[in-house]
C-alpha positions as semicolon CSV with decimal commas, in nm:
position;residue;x (nm);y (nm);z (nm)
1;M;0,000;0,000;0,000
2;A;0,291;0,231;0,079
3;L;0,430;0,175;-0,271
4;K;0,098;0,282;-0,425
5;M;0,111;0,606;-0,229
6;D;0,467;0,663;-0,351
7;L;0,354;0,615;-0,710
8;N;0,064;0,856;-0,664
9;T;0,301;1,111;-0,513
10;I;0,536;1,076;-0,809
11;I;0,244;1,125;-1,049
12;E;0,135;1,439;-0,858
13;Q;0,486;1,581;-0,878
14;M;0,502;1,505;-1,252
15;E;0,168;1,679;-1,303
16;T;0,316;2,005;-1,175
17;G;0,510;2,019;-1,503
18;E;0,823;2,151;-1,333
19;Q;1,146;1,988;-1,450
20;D;1,331;1,997;-1,119
21;T;1,036;1,852;-0,925
22;A;0,982;1,583;-1,190
23;L;1,353;1,501;-1,199
24;T;1,369;1,442;-0,822
25;A;1,054;1,228;-0,830
26;L;1,169;1,015;-1,125
27;Q;1,519;0,962;-0,984
28;T;1,362;0,832;-0,663
29;Y;1,127;0,600;-0,856
30;N;1,404;0,474;-1,085
31;K;1,637;0,397;-0,797
32;E;1,367;0,201;-0,614
33;M;1,241;0,012;-0,924
34;N;1,568;-0,042;-1,109
35;Q;1,579;-0,418;-1,037
36;C;1,203;-0,472;-1,054
37;F;1,085;-0,707;-1,331
38;T;0,744;-0,812;-1,193
39;F;0,461;-0,568;-1,135
40;S;0,132;-0,575;-0,943
41;R;-0,186;-0,570;-1,150
42;E;-0,353;-0,322;-0,910
43;E;-0,123;-0,037;-1,014
44;E;-0,156;-0,083;-1,390
45;Q;-0,362;0,232;-1,443
46;D;-0,122;0,441;-1,236
47;R;0,180;0,310;-1,425
48;E;0,011;0,382;-1,760
49;H;-0,066;0,735;-1,643
50;L;0,296;0,781;-1,535
51;G;0,408;0,659;-1,876
52;E;0,187;0,918;-2,050
53;L;0,325;1,196;-1,830
54;V;0,685;1,093;-1,896
55;L;0,626;1,089;-2,273
56;S;0,470;1,435;-2,261
57;F;0,786;1,555;-2,084
58;L;1,006;1,393;-2,351
59;N;0,832;1,603;-2,618
60;R;0,944;1,922;-2,443
61;E;1,279;2,093;-2,415
62;L;1,455;1,916;-2,126
63;Q;1,789;1,938;-1,955
64;P;2,005;1,628;-2,020
65;S;1,962;1,488;-1,667
66;C;1,583;1,507;-1,700
67;Q;1,595;1,342;-2,044
68;L;1,792;1,054;-1,894
69;A;1,562;1,016;-1,591
70;C;1,251;1,011;-1,816
71;L;1,400;0,745;-2,044
72;E;1,511;0,533;-1,748
73;T;1,150;0,541;-1,627
74;V;1,025;0,437;-1,973
75;R;1,274;0,148;-1,969
76;I;1,143;0,029;-1,631
77;L;0,775;0,072;-1,722
78;S;0,821;-0,103;-2,059
79;R;0,921;-0,421;-1,875
80;D;0,552;-0,469;-1,789
81;K;0,384;-0,617;-2,098
82;H;0,039;-0,525;-1,961
83;C;0,113;-0,150;-1,945
84;L;0,258;-0,073;-2,285
85;D;-0,033;0,129;-2,430
86;P;0,136;0,469;-2,374
87;F;0,445;0,355;-2,565
88;I;0,313;0,176;-2,875
89;S;0,158;0,465;-3,067
90;R;0,341;0,608;-3,369
91;S;0,396;0,929;-3,177
92;A;0,550;0,756;-2,873
93;M;0,768;0,520;-3,077
94;S;0,881;0,809;-3,294
95;T;0,981;1,007;-2,984
96;L;1,185;0,715;-2,850
97;A;1,345;0,665;-3,193
98;R;1,457;1,029;-3,194
99;Y;1,623;0,993;-2,857
100;A;1,786;0,670;-2,978
101;G;1,920;0,860;-3,280
102;I;1,758;0,623;-3,531
103;A;1,458;0,826;-3,647
104;V;1,397;0,834;-4,022
105;A;1,265;1,139;-4,208
106;G;0,916;1,106;-4,351
107;T;0,771;0,906;-4,061
108;A;0,504;1,023;-3,816
109;T;0,615;1,243;-3,526
110;P;0,437;1,481;-3,288
111;A;0,291;1,793;-3,443
112;N;0,501;2,035;-3,234
113;S;0,828;1,910;-3,386
114;K;1,116;2,109;-3,536
115;P;1,402;2,010;-3,768
116;V;1,702;1,822;-3,633
117;E;2,056;1,802;-3,768
118;G;2,209;1,475;-3,881
119;Q;1,881;1,288;-3,928
120;V;1,878;0,966;-4,134
121;E;1,725;1,011;-4,476
122;G;1,450;0,769;-4,583
123;E;1,133;0,745;-4,786
124;G;0,788;0,808;-4,647
125;G;0,550;0,510;-4,638
126;E;0,174;0,497;-4,681
127;G;-0,011;0,797;-4,547
128;E;0,280;1,022;-4,641
129;Q;0,054;1,318;-4,720
130;A;-0,116;1,306;-4,383
131;E;0,221;1,306;-4,213
132;E;0,370;1,584;-4,424
133;V;0,322;1,856;-4,163
134;S;0,460;1,647;-3,876
135;S;0,747;1,462;-4,042
136;E;1,040;1,673;-3,922
137;L;1,224;1,595;-3,600
138;V;1,249;1,787;-3,272
139;K;1,597;1,934;-3,238
140;E;1,588;1,957;-2,860
141;A;1,453;1,605;-2,822
142;S;1,744;1,444;-3,003
143;P;2,105;1,442;-2,879
144;P;2,327;1,679;-3,080
145;S;2,517;1,486;-3,347
146;E;2,850;1,651;-3,254
147;N;2,843;1,529;-2,894
148;P;2,574;1,265;-2,853
149;D;2,470;1,177;-2,498
150;Q;2,525;0,805;-2,526
151;E;2,351;0,723;-2,196
152;V;2,033;0,877;-2,338
153;I;2,072;0,679;-2,662
154;V;2,121;0,352;-2,472
155;E;1,817;0,407;-2,247
156;A;1,600;0,481;-2,551
157;L;1,729;0,172;-2,732
158;K;1,661;-0,047;-2,426
159;S;1,306;0,088;-2,405
160;I;1,237;0,015;-2,773
161;C;1,378;-0,338;-2,729
162;N;1,143;-0,402;-2,434
163;I;0,844;-0,279;-2,634
164;L;0,928;-0,497;-2,934
165;L;0,982;-0,799;-2,713
166;H;0,641;-0,773;-2,549
167;N;0,403;-0,613;-2,798
168;E;0,300;-0,697;-3,155
169;T;0,154;-0,351;-3,221
170;G;0,490;-0,201;-3,124
171;Q;0,656;-0,432;-3,378
172;V;0,420;-0,312;-3,654
173;V;0,483;0,053;-3,567
174;A;0,862;-0,002;-3,558
175;A;0,844;-0,154;-3,907
176;D;0,625;0,134;-4,029
177;L;0,868;0,392;-3,887
178;Q;1,155;0,221;-4,075
179;L;1,367;0,195;-3,759
180;I;1,581;-0,065;-3,933
181;K;1,703;0,206;-4,173
182;G;1,802;0,432;-3,887
183;V;1,992;0,166;-3,698
184;A;2,156;0,039;-4,020
185;E;2,288;0,389;-4,084
186;R;2,468;0,386;-3,749
187;L;2,592;0,030;-3,801
188;K;2,781;0,160;-4,105
189;Q;2,997;0,358;-3,863
190;C;3,156;0,042;-3,723
191;H;3,507;0,193;-3,738
192;D;3,398;0,520;-3,571
193;P;3,539;0,534;-3,214
194;T;3,261;0,779;-3,113
195;W;3,018;0,504;-3,020
196;N;3,076;0,309;-2,699
197;H;3,017;-0,062;-2,643
198;E;2,662;-0,021;-2,505
199;V;2,540;0,180;-2,804
200;R;2,690;-0,077;-3,043
201;F;2,546;-0,369;-2,846
202;F;2,190;-0,233;-2,817
203;D;2,189;-0,122;-3,182
204;L;2,256;-0,487;-3,263
205;R;2,007;-0,618;-3,006
206;L;1,737;-0,399;-3,159
207;T;1,832;-0,523;-3,507
208;F;1,817;-0,883;-3,384
209;L;1,466;-0,835;-3,241
210;L;1,342;-0,663;-3,556
211;T;1,475;-0,941;-3,781
212;A;1,359;-1,218;-3,549
213;L;1,004;-1,084;-3,517
214;R;0,938;-0,941;-3,864
215;V;0,991;-1,136;-4,186
216;D;0,957;-0,820;-4,396
217;I;1,236;-0,645;-4,203
218;R;1,450;-0,957;-4,238
219;A;1,418;-0,935;-4,617
220;Q;1,465;-0,556;-4,618
221;L;1,792;-0,575;-4,423
222;A;1,923;-0,862;-4,634
223;Q;1,842;-0,708;-4,973
224;E;1,772;-0,335;-4,971
225;L;2,020;-0,253;-4,691
226;H;2,286;-0,509;-4,801
227;G;2,283;-0,674;-4,460
228;I;2,538;-0,948;-4,536
229;S;2,805;-0,695;-4,631
230;L;2,702;-0,446;-4,360
231;L;2,712;-0,699;-4,076
232;G;3,016;-0,878;-4,218
233;N;3,207;-0,549;-4,195
234;Q;3,074;-0,501;-3,842
235;L;3,200;-0,849;-3,744
236;D;3,534;-0,784;-3,914
237;A;3,578;-0,459;-3,717
238;T;3,467;-0,618;-3,388
239;L;3,722;-0,900;-3,416
240;G;3,995;-0,664;-3,534
241;L;4,079;-0,862;-3,847
242;C;4,325;-0,807;-4,129
243;W;4,342;-0,999;-4,459
244;P;4,691;-1,135;-4,541
245;D;4,551;-1,309;-4,848
246;T;4,220;-1,345;-5,034
247;L;3,969;-1,515;-4,803
248;E;4,236;-1,566;-4,536
249;T;4,205;-1,379;-4,208
250;A;4,434;-1,295;-3,917
251;R;4,408;-1,086;-3,601
252;A;4,556;-0,741;-3,678
253;G;4,898;-0,711;-3,516
254;L;4,915;-1,087;-3,458
255;E;4,967;-1,209;-3,813
256;G;5,143;-1,543;-3,827
257;V;5,043;-1,640;-3,471
258;P;4,883;-1,989;-3,467
259;P;4,512;-1,984;-3,373
260;E;4,569;-2,178;-3,050
261;E;4,818;-1,911;-2,933
262;L;4,595;-1,609;-3,000
263;P;4,474;-1,425;-2,687
264;P;4,105;-1,483;-2,608
265;L;3,850;-1,231;-2,730
266;S;3,734;-0,984;-2,465
267;R;3,388;-1,012;-2,308
268;E;3,271;-0,703;-2,501
269;Q;3,404;-0,836;-2,833
270;T;3,231;-1,170;-2,780
271;E;2,898;-1,010;-2,682
272;V;2,889;-0,789;-2,989
273;A;3,009;-1,069;-3,220
274;M;2,736;-1,307;-3,097
275;E;2,464;-1,046;-3,161
276;I;2,597;-1,000;-3,516
277;L;2,601;-1,377;-3,572
278;K;2,240;-1,407;-3,454
279;I;2,123;-1,129;-3,688
280;L;2,311;-1,283;-3,981
281;F;2,145;-1,616;-3,902
282;N;1,803;-1,450;-3,924
283;I;1,866;-1,286;-4,261
284;T;2,034;-1,590;-4,422
285;F;1,779;-1,844;-4,301
286;D;1,655;-1,929;-4,653
287;T;1,990;-1,913;-4,833
288;T;2,042;-2,288;-4,868
289;R;1,695;-2,321;-5,024
290;R;1,764;-2,087;-5,318
291;K;2,032;-2,027;-5,576
292;V;2,271;-1,737;-5,523
293;D;2,434;-1,537;-5,800
294;E;2,807;-1,477;-5,839
295;E;2,806;-1,149;-5,645
296;E;2,613;-1,302;-5,354
297;A;2,845;-1,606;-5,353
298;A;3,146;-1,373;-5,319
299;E;2,980;-1,204;-5,019
300;Y;2,906;-1,540;-4,857
301;R;3,263;-1,662;-4,912
302;H;3,396;-1,344;-4,750
303;L;3,159;-1,400;-4,458
304;G;3,260;-1,768;-4,443
305;A;3,625;-1,669;-4,404
306;I;3,532;-1,450;-4,105
307;L;3,327;-1,736;-3,959
308;R;3,626;-1,967;-3,994
309;H;3,822;-1,717;-3,783
310;C;3,538;-1,718;-3,526
311;L;3,552;-2,097;-3,516
312;M;3,925;-2,095;-3,449
313;S;3,902;-1,815;-3,186
314;H;3,837;-1,848;-2,815
315;A;3,640;-1,627;-2,580
316;D;3,711;-1,554;-2,216
317;G;3,602;-1,882;-2,052
318;E;3,501;-2,224;-2,181
319;E;3,127;-2,168;-2,149
320;R;3,139;-1,840;-2,341
321;T;3,363;-1,998;-2,606
322;E;3,114;-2,279;-2,662
323;E;2,825;-2,032;-2,693
324;F;3,028;-1,826;-2,942
325;H;3,113;-2,135;-3,147
326;S;2,750;-2,249;-3,134
327;H;2,627;-1,927;-3,300
328;T;2,910;-1,958;-3,555
329;V;2,812;-2,316;-3,644
330;N;2,444;-2,220;-3,675
331;L;2,532;-1,948;-3,924
332;L;2,776;-2,167;-4,120
333;G;2,485;-2,405;-4,173
334;N;2,297;-2,127;-4,358
335;L;2,575;-2,056;-4,608
336;P;2,533;-2,189;-4,964
337;L;2,707;-2,528;-4,974
338;P;2,962;-2,442;-5,247
339;C;3,080;-2,149;-5,032
340;L;3,189;-2,381;-4,751
341;D;3,515;-2,440;-4,938
342;V;3,651;-2,134;-4,753
343;L;3,689;-2,358;-4,447
344;L;3,967;-2,542;-4,634
345;M;4,138;-2,245;-4,799
346;P;4,406;-2,131;-4,549
347;K;4,756;-2,254;-4,622
348;V;4,892;-2,541;-4,418
349;Q;5,120;-2,399;-4,151
350;Q;5,330;-2,544;-3,874
351;G;5,094;-2,695;-3,619
352;S;4,804;-2,723;-3,866
353;I;4,615;-3,047;-3,917
354;E;4,692;-3,149;-4,274
355;Y;4,509;-3,410;-4,480
356;M;4,563;-3,464;-4,853
357;G;4,759;-3,136;-4,858
358;V;4,460;-2,939;-4,719
359;N;4,433;-2,744;-4,391
360;M;4,173;-2,933;-4,184
361;D;4,190;-2,718;-3,867
362;A;3,836;-2,582;-3,909
363;V;3,683;-2,920;-4,000
364;N;3,858;-3,081;-3,703
365;M;3,726;-2,804;-3,475
366;L;3,372;-2,871;-3,604
367;L;3,413;-3,244;-3,539
368;E;3,537;-3,183;-3,183
369;F;3,252;-2,939;-3,121
370;M;2,999;-3,194;-3,249
371;E;3,140;-3,472;-3,029
372;K;3,134;-3,246;-2,723
373;R;2,764;-3,176;-2,783
374;L;2,701;-3,546;-2,843
375;D;2,871;-3,644;-2,517
376;R;2,664;-3,393;-2,324
377;G;2,344;-3,558;-2,449
378;H;2,125;-3,260;-2,356
379;K;1,859;-3,138;-2,603
380;L;2,034;-3,313;-2,891
381;K;1,794;-3,181;-3,153
382;E;1,879;-2,818;-3,072
383;T;2,245;-2,857;-2,976
384;L;2,381;-3,141;-3,192
385;L;2,199;-3,123;-3,525
386;P;2,340;-2,790;-3,653
387;S;2,701;-2,915;-3,635
388;L;2,610;-3,267;-3,752
389;N;2,417;-3,133;-4,052
390;L;2,702;-2,898;-4,139
391;L;2,954;-3,183;-4,134
392;T;2,721;-3,402;-4,342
393;E;2,675;-3,143;-4,615
394;S;3,044;-3,046;-4,613
395;G;3,139;-3,412;-4,651
396;R;2,888;-3,461;-4,930
397;I;3,020;-3,173;-5,141
398;H;3,395;-3,171;-5,059
399;R;3,593;-3,490;-5,118
400;E;3,883;-3,395;-4,890
401;T;3,647;-3,313;-4,604
402;R;3,463;-3,644;-4,641
403;K;3,783;-3,848;-4,648
404;F;3,920;-3,666;-4,344
405;L;3,595;-3,719;-4,151
406;R;3,585;-4,084;-4,252
407;S;3,940;-4,136;-4,123
408;K;3,828;-3,993;-3,787
409;V;3,478;-4,142;-3,757
410;L;3,498;-4,467;-3,958
411;P;3,859;-4,584;-3,946
412;P;3,936;-4,932;-4,090
413;L;3,721;-5,182;-3,901
414;R;3,911;-5,407;-3,661
415;D;3,662;-5,478;-3,381
416;V;3,426;-5,748;-3,507
417;K;3,343;-5,889;-3,162
418;N;3,139;-5,596;-3,027
419;R;2,821;-5,456;-3,179
420;P;2,861;-5,125;-3,368
421;E;2,660;-4,942;-3,102
422;V;2,876;-5,070;-2,814
423;G;3,182;-4,868;-2,714
424;N;3,307;-4,512;-2,667
425;A;3,448;-4,445;-3,012
426;L;3,273;-4,172;-3,213
427;R;3,137;-4,436;-3,454
428;N;2,975;-4,620;-3,162
429;K;2,816;-4,302;-3,027
430;L;2,673;-4,211;-3,367
431;V;2,540;-4,562;-3,433
432;R;2,359;-4,547;-3,097
433;L;2,187;-4,229;-3,221
434;M;2,052;-4,422;-3,521
435;T;1,789;-4,575;-3,291
436;H;1,724;-4,253;-3,096
437;I;1,363;-4,176;-3,001
438;D;1,374;-3,840;-3,182
439;T;1,329;-3,900;-3,555
440;D;1,529;-3,594;-3,659
441;V;1,827;-3,695;-3,445
442;K;1,807;-4,053;-3,569
443;N;1,788;-3,955;-3,935
444;C;2,064;-3,696;-3,910
445;A;2,310;-3,939;-3,748
446;A;2,230;-4,207;-4,008
447;E;2,266;-3,958;-4,295
448;F;2,609;-3,846;-4,171
449;L;2,742;-4,201;-4,157
450;F;2,580;-4,286;-4,491
451;V;2,758;-3,994;-4,658
452;L;3,090;-4,102;-4,504
453;C;3,026;-4,443;-4,663
454;K;2,975;-4,267;-5,001
455;E;2,609;-4,376;-4,981
456;S;2,713;-4,735;-5,045
457;V;2,465;-4,973;-4,881
458;S;2,712;-5,258;-4,830
459;R;2,970;-5,030;-4,669
460;F;2,702;-4,864;-4,454
461;I;2,582;-5,202;-4,326
462;K;2,940;-5,309;-4,263
463;Y;2,996;-5,020;-4,021
464;T;2,652;-4,998;-3,858
465;G;2,481;-5,338;-3,889
466;Y;2,170;-5,399;-4,098
467;G;1,939;-5,357;-3,799
468;N;2,063;-5,003;-3,729
469;A;2,078;-4,915;-4,099
470;A;1,731;-5,043;-4,189
471;G;1,547;-4,717;-4,112
472;L;1,749;-4,504;-4,352
473;L;1,764;-4,778;-4,617
474;A;1,387;-4,825;-4,605
475;A;1,331;-4,450;-4,642
476;R;1,564;-4,443;-4,943
477;G;1,430;-4,761;-5,105
478;L;1,767;-4,930;-5,064
479;L;1,678;-5,233;-4,856
480;R;1,774;-5,453;-5,150
481;G;2,123;-5,297;-5,155
482;G;2,303;-5,087;-5,413
483;R;2,415;-4,725;-5,395
484;D;2,224;-4,399;-5,375
485;S;2,252;-4,131;-5,642
486;G;2,526;-3,922;-5,475
487;I;2,835;-3,847;-5,684
488;Y;3,151;-3,961;-5,510
489;S;3,508;-4,028;-5,612
490;E;3,632;-4,384;-5,639
491;D;3,852;-4,501;-5,356
492;E;3,926;-4,833;-5,203
493;D;3,740;-4,960;-4,898
494;S;4,046;-5,092;-4,719
495;E;3,965;-5,404;-4,520
496;T;4,175;-5,492;-4,220
497;E;4,309;-5,843;-4,178
498;E;4,083;-5,892;-3,875
499;Y;3,773;-5,799;-4,073
500;R;3,870;-6,011;-4,375
501;E;3,916;-6,322;-4,160
502;A;3,584;-6,274;-3,976
503;K;3,379;-6,149;-4,273
504;A;3,213;-6,482;-4,353
505;H;3,099;-6,526;-3,992
506;I;2,962;-6,174;-3,931
507;N;2,588;-6,149;-3,870
508;P;2,483;-5,869;-4,108
509;I;2,190;-5,772;-3,884
510;T;2,403;-5,699;-3,577
511;G;2,731;-5,633;-3,756
512;V;2,939;-5,865;-3,536
513;V;3,058;-6,225;-3,516
514;E;2,816;-6,414;-3,293
515;E;2,835;-6,756;-3,132
516;D;2,647;-7,029;-3,315
517;Q;2,292;-7,055;-3,184
518;P;2,099;-7,382;-3,163
519;N;1,852;-7,435;-3,448
520;P;1,498;-7,420;-3,295
521;M;1,365;-7,643;-3,575
522;E;1,624;-7,912;-3,530
523;G;1,461;-8,256;-3,505
524;M;1,131;-8,141;-3,657
525;T;0,975;-8,321;-3,952
526;E;0,885;-8,122;-4,265
527;E;0,517;-8,145;-4,169
528;Q;0,591;-7,996;-3,823
529;K;0,793;-7,713;-3,978
530;E;0,512;-7,634;-4,218
531;Y;0,258;-7,645;-3,934
532;E;0,463;-7,389;-3,730
533;A;0,501;-7,165;-4,034
534;M;0,126;-7,173;-4,104
535;K;0,053;-7,104;-3,739
536;L;0,275;-6,794;-3,752
537;V;0,112;-6,668;-4,072
538;N;-0,237;-6,713;-3,921
539;M;-0,130;-6,519;-3,611
540;F;-0,008;-6,235;-3,834
541;D;-0,334;-6,246;-4,028
542;K;-0,541;-6,223;-3,708
543;L;-0,337;-5,932;-3,569
544;S;-0,358;-5,757;-3,904
545;R;-0,735;-5,791;-3,928
546;T;-0,776;-5,638;-3,579
547;N;-0,539;-5,353;-3,674
548;V;-0,291;-5,440;-3,400
549;I;-0,008;-5,459;-3,657
550;Q;0,037;-5,381;-4,024
551;P;0,244;-5,654;-4,194
552;M;0,489;-5,519;-4,452
553;Q;0,688;-5,678;-4,729
554;L;0,989;-5,568;-4,930
555;G;0,889;-5,470;-5,282
556;M;1,094;-5,502;-5,597
557;D;1,179;-5,128;-5,575
558;G;1,360;-5,183;-5,244
559;K;1,088;-5,006;-5,044
560;M;0,853;-5,152;-4,787
561;R;0,488;-5,191;-4,887
562;E;0,180;-5,295;-4,699
563;M;0,066;-5,657;-4,725
564;T;-0,302;-5,679;-4,813
565;P;-0,536;-5,949;-4,669
566;E;-0,516;-6,116;-5,012
567;D;-0,136;-6,132;-4,984
568;L;-0,164;-6,294;-4,643
569;H;-0,427;-6,540;-4,768
570;K;-0,199;-6,645;-5,052
571;L;0,091;-6,673;-4,808
572;T;-0,106;-6,921;-4,596
573;H;-0,127;-7,149;-4,899
574;N;0,223;-7,077;-5,026
575;P;0,477;-6,959;-4,765
576;L;0,726;-6,878;-5,045
577;F;0,477;-6,647;-5,220
578;Q;0,624;-6,315;-5,349
579;P;0,357;-6,044;-5,392
580;E;0,336;-5,880;-5,731
581;E;0,418;-5,514;-5,762
582;P;0,117;-5,275;-5,775
583;A;0,006;-5,192;-6,129
584;D;0,115;-4,825;-6,096
585;S;0,463;-4,909;-5,973
586;D;0,737;-4,699;-6,132
587;N;1,022;-4,924;-6,029
588;E;1,136;-4,961;-6,387
589;D;1,215;-4,592;-6,399
590;E;1,430;-4,604;-6,088
591;A;1,803;-4,649;-6,119
């Protein structure tokens, strides 16, 4: 109850309209509520009223300390998603955009506005005529461009971020006001030392929210505002890179230093870099689903070279490094597949991992990252699949990458005593995933191993066992064997002496040599065997008719097909019966 009185007192002092009185009241409120993130429903009306009063102050000429106090109050009030009405109008959002320094000319602003220096130029949207009178910006309400008050800018940016996070109307207004153009204009100044870390960070946080929440802004940043190049330059500047050679990066001042000896990135560098990576992920989300032209491919290769540097860099602390690498891997997965060759481009240097004359440092780092996520076993779909998919596609399109991965994951087979899923080798861990409860995880693990086997069914079964491989083979129509349509180079499947000796005794279902089992039909007459077979078929027929199971049979196209009651009836009279293919089967057209 005491807090309600305090809020009423603050409102009364704001209603006087005097700056000094309002400043004292707001500073008291801000200090008390600074760490408050939950609000009582009873005071909603009072908080909305306070928000309206603060915004009316922000549209007047204010001393800098009062500007800051008002914006701090907006930041606190905008944490409450139920009390955002004062802040989501075009007028309110436009006011906050001016204080953030990202307002665009030609968008709606309060009618009592005056021109401002250094505003971002842009086109007016719909309703341009109606806004003609009120489209210029208030000089006093925006920090002077020569000496911007960066605390004010940061508070305004934080407030806009809160509004976007909680309110869909605010998101629509932000898009209509073209805030992305304003923030993009400041992002171009990535080499300008004027802007401190907080301004840079919250510019990027705002951009991330806009691109995450609005598909139209995502496309606008990517295409109209050249987002790949813009954010690539931002990432380059943040990491302090130089380019000793085409598509080869180094830390400026530390050229020639091996990646493992580079000092870790600072906390501020890592924070900004991760925001950039998240925005780039948003605007490249559909890249792998469409063709890119030559100019776009050059941009993506340039970005890929920077991402390779990210992958080989470390942040301050293991947890932060893993988070940084996770965002890097997510973005690498969005790059057009042919552009992933930049991962292999750096020259082989002392200490590099070399394979077939190629630098495999980045691929090895990806493999280690994937195995670390696999060992953790937590939320595999979210944490493991990005790196596993990236390795799969890299191996599919780049011969050297595939051969290197195969040497690490599927070395020549020597252990023929233990099942493929038993053990702590990376192959064993991945084979265990092939029977995982999550279909996406199961399919992704199988696909990776299948690609490493050059999509050869016999080789795939050799390393995983037919039982583990059956799911993928059934989906591909390869249960009868053969090879899928992938294009791979010819190389020998080197068999170890141990495997060659045991090959004839390996059970293809389990993939291991098993002890001889007693024959359950030993000693039975032919009539008894036939009786047991008929009994089994009748049991299947009964379960099928009651829809408990659906019997399946392997068709001539290598895919499983349902067995009809007629098929089962014929099978009862002829256990060796092979069902005919359906009349519309296109198996003849399949290679």
